[in-house]
Structures are given as structure tokens and as C-alpha cells.
Coordinates of C-alpha atoms in Angstrom, one line a residue:
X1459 CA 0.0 0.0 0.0
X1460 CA 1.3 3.3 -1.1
X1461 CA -0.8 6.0 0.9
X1462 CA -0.8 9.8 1.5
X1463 CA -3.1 11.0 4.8
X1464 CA -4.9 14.6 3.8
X1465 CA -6.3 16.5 6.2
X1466 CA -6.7 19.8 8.5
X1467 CA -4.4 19.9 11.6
X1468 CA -6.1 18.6 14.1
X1469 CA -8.0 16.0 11.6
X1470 CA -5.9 13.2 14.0
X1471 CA -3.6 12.4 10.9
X1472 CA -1.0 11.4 13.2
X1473 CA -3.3 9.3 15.3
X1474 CA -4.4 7.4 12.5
X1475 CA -1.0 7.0 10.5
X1476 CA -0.3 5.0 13.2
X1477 CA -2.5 2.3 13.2
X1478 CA -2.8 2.2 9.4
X1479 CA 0.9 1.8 9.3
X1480 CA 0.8 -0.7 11.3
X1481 CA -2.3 -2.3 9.8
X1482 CA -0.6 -2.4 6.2
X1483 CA 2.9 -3.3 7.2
X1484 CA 4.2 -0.4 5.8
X1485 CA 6.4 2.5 7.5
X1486 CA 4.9 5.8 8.6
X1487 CA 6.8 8.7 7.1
X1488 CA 6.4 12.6 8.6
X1489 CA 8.3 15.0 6.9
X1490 CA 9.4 15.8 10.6
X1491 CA 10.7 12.5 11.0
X1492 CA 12.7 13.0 7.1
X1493 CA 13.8 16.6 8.4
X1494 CA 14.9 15.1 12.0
X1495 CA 16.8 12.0 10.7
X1496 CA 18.9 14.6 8.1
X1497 CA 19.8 17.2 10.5
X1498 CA 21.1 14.4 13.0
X1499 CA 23.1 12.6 9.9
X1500 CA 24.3 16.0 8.7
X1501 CA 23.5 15.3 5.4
X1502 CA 23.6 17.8 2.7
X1503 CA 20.0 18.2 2.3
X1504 CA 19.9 18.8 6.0
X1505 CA 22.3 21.3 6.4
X1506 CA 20.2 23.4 3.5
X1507 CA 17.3 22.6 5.8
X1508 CA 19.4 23.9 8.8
X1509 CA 20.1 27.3 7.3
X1510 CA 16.9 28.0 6.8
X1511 CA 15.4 27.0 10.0
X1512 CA 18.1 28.6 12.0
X1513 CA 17.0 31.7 10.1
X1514 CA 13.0 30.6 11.3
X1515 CA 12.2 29.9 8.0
X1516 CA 10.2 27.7 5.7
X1517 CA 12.7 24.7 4.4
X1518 CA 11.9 25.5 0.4
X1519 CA 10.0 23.1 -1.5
X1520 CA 12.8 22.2 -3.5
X1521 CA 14.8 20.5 -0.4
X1522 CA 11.6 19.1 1.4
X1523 CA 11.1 17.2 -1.9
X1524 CA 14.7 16.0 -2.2
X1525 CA 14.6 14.8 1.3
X1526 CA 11.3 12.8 0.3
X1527 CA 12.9 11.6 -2.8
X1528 CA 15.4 10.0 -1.0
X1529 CA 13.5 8.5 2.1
X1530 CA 11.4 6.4 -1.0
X1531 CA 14.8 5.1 -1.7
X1532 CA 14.7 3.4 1.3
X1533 CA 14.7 -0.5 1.6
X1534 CA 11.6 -0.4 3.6
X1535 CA 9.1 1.4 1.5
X1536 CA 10.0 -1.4 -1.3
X1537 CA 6.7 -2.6 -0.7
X1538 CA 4.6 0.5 0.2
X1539 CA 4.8 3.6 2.3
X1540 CA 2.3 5.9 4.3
X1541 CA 3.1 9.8 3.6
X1542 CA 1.9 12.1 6.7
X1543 CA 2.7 15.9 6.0
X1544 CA 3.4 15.7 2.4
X1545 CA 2.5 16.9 0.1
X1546 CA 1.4 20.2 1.1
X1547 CA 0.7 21.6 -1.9
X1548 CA -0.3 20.9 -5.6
X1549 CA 4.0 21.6 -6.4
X1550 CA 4.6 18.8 -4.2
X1551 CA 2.0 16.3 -4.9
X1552 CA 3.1 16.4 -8.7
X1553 CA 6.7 16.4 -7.7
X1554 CA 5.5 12.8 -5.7
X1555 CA 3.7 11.7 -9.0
X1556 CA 6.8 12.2 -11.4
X1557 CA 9.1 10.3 -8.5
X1558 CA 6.4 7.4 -7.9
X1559 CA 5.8 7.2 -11.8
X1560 CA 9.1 6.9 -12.8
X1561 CA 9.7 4.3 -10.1
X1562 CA 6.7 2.9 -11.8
X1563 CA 4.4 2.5 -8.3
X1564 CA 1.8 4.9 -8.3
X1565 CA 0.2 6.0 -5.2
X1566 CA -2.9 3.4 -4.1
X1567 CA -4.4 5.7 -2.3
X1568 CA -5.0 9.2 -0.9
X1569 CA -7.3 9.2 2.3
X1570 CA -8.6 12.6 3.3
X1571 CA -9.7 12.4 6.9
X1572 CA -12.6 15.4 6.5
X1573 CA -14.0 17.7 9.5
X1574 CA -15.5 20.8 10.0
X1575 CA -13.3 23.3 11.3
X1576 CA -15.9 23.8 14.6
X1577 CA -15.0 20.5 15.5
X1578 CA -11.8 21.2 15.1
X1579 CA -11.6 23.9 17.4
X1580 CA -13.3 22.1 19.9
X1581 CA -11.1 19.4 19.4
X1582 CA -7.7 21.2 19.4
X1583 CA -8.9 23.5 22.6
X1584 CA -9.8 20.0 24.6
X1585 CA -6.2 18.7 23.8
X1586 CA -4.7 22.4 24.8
X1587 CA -6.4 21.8 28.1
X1588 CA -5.1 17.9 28.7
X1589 CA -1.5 18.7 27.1
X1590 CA -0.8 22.0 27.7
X1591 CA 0.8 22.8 24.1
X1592 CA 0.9 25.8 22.9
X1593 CA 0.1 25.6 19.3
X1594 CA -3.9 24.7 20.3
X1595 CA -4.1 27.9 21.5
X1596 CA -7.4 28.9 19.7
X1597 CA -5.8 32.2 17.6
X1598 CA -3.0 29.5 16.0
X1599 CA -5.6 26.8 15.7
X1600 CA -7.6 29.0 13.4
X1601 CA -4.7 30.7 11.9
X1602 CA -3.4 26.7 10.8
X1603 CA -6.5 26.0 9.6
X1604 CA -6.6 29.3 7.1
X1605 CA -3.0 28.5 5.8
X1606 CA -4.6 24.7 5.5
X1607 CA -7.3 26.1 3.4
X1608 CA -5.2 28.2 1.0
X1609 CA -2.3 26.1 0.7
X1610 CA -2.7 22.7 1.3
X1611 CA -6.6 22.1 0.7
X1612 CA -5.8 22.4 -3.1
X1613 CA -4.0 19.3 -3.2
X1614 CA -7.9 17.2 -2.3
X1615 CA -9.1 18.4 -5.5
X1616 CA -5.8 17.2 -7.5
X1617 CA -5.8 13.9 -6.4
X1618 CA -9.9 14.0 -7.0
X1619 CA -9.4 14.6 -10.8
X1620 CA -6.9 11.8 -10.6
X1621 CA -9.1 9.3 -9.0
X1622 CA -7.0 8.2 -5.8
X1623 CA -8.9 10.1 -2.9
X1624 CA -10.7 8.6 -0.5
X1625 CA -12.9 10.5 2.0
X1626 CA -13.9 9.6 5.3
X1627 CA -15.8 11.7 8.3
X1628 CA -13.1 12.0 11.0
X1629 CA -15.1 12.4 13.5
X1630 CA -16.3 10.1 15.9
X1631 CA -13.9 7.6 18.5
X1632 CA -10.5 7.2 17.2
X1633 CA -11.4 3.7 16.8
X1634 CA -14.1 4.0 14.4
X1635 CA -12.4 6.8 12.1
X1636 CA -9.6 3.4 12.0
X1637 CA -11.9 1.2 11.0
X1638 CA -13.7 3.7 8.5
X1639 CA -10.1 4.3 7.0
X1640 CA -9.7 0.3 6.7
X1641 CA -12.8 -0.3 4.8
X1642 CA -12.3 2.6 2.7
X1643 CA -9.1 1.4 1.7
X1644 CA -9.5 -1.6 1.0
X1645 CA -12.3 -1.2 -1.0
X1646 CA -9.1 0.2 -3.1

């Protein structure tokens, strides 16, 4: 299974890359984990990542993908992947089509986990008050969710028009969004 997670921070992305990893036997990929692995290796691509995060800024599309590139190179995605944080924009979801084409294994699947942004907020403010962490604060939730919307959104209808998206509700017991993704995918 070769599978990207879509959805709005919050959605529980992380939650569920989880157990679908572990359900397909496949190995969960964040681009935190890429970025993290890179700047601990000191590899090239990290230290261009480096100098722009030491500067607080975005790590250009150009070495994100690169980074990606090379993690599908890996042994263990031989027989699939799950992608969780990328693509986050149409640039990068047809940068992941020319690298998965050439290699000649298209994506399976792309499972949007969809929820309103009210839920969302009530979601996110919960977990600020159980975790403490400061991104759930309610003025960065909603600012994440309008930079979701203009950015990364677009990437739902791309992979619409090229028939790989699956939606499910995310809302509901974390169990029972699981077993919603299952079914969905493999139904695939």
C-alpha cells in the first residue's frame, strides 16, 4: 500500500498514521521524521534545511522534496509507504507523481480524513487543556487551519481529478475513524 493522509491539523492524521501503518505493514513517514533523521546525519540536504530553519524559515519546496525523494529510496518502502505531512501543496503532490511514476508505483491511495473546522476547534482547545501545548491555543488553531485552506486544501481536489482520494468523516472515537479508514481502503 502506497498512501498519503490529507487533512486539516487537528483532523488526527498522526493518530491514524499510526494504526494504518501498522495495519498495512508499511512505514509511517512525517516530513518531521525526514527533516529530523537529516539534520542528525548532517547530510547535505539537511544542512540546507538547517540554514533556513536557523533563520525561522520555511525549508523550500525544493529541499523538502529531495529529502522525500530519498527516504522512497529506502529499503523499507520497497513494498509501500504511508506519507503524513506531504504533500502540502499541488508543487509537491506532482513532484511525488513524477518520483512514484518513474519508479513505476503509483500512489494506491490518498485518504482525506474530513472535518468541519468547529469540531476542530473544539477538538484542538480540549487537547490544549489535557497537554498543555501551545500551538492549540485557539488564535494558531484558526490561523493553521486558514494556511490549510489556501495552501494545502488544493492538493484534495488534485488527487480527485486523478481518482485516488478517498474521504472519510473524521469524527467520531478514534477507533471507528480506523476502521472507516480500513474499509475505505481496502475497497481500493
Amino acid at each position: 500500500m502506497r498512501l498519503v493522509l490529507v487533512g486539516p491539523p487537528g483532523a488526527g492524521k498522526g493518530t491514524q498514521a499510526v494504526f494504518l501503518a501498522s495495519h498495512f505493514s508499511i512505514p509511517h513517514i512525517s516530513t518531521g521524521d525526514i527533516f529530523r533523521a537529516n539534520l542528525k546525519a548532517g547530510t547535505d540536504l539537511g544542512n540546507q534545511a538547517k540554514a533556513f530553519m536557523d533563520r525561522g524559515d520555511l525549508v523550500p519546496d525544493s529541499v523538502t522534496n529531495e529529502m522525500v525523494k530519498d527516504r522512497l529510496t529506502h529499503a523499507d518502502t520497497a513494498h509501500g509507504f504511508l506519507l503524513d505531512g506531504f504533500p502540502r501543496n499541488v508543487a509537491q503532490a506532482q513532484v511525488l507523481s513524477a518520483v512514484l511514476t518513474e519508479k513505476k508505483t503509483p500512489l494506491d491511495a490518498v485518504l482525506e480524513l474530513q472535518i468541519d473546522d468547529s469540531e476542530i476547534i473544539s477538538r484542538l482547545n480540549n487537547r490544549r487543556s489535557v497537554e498543555s501545548r501551545a500551538d492549540d491555543a485557539e488564535e494558531v488553531i484558526v490561523h493553521r487551519l486558514n494556511v490549510y485552506h489556501e495552501q494545502t486544501a488544493p492538493i484534495v481536489q488534485y488527487y480527485r481529478s486523478e481518482g485516488s482520494l478517498i474521504t472519510i468523516s473524521a469524527t467520531g472515537a478514534v477507533d471507528e475513524i480506523t476502521t472507516r479508514a480500513i474499509t475505505a481502503l481496502g475497497n481500493k
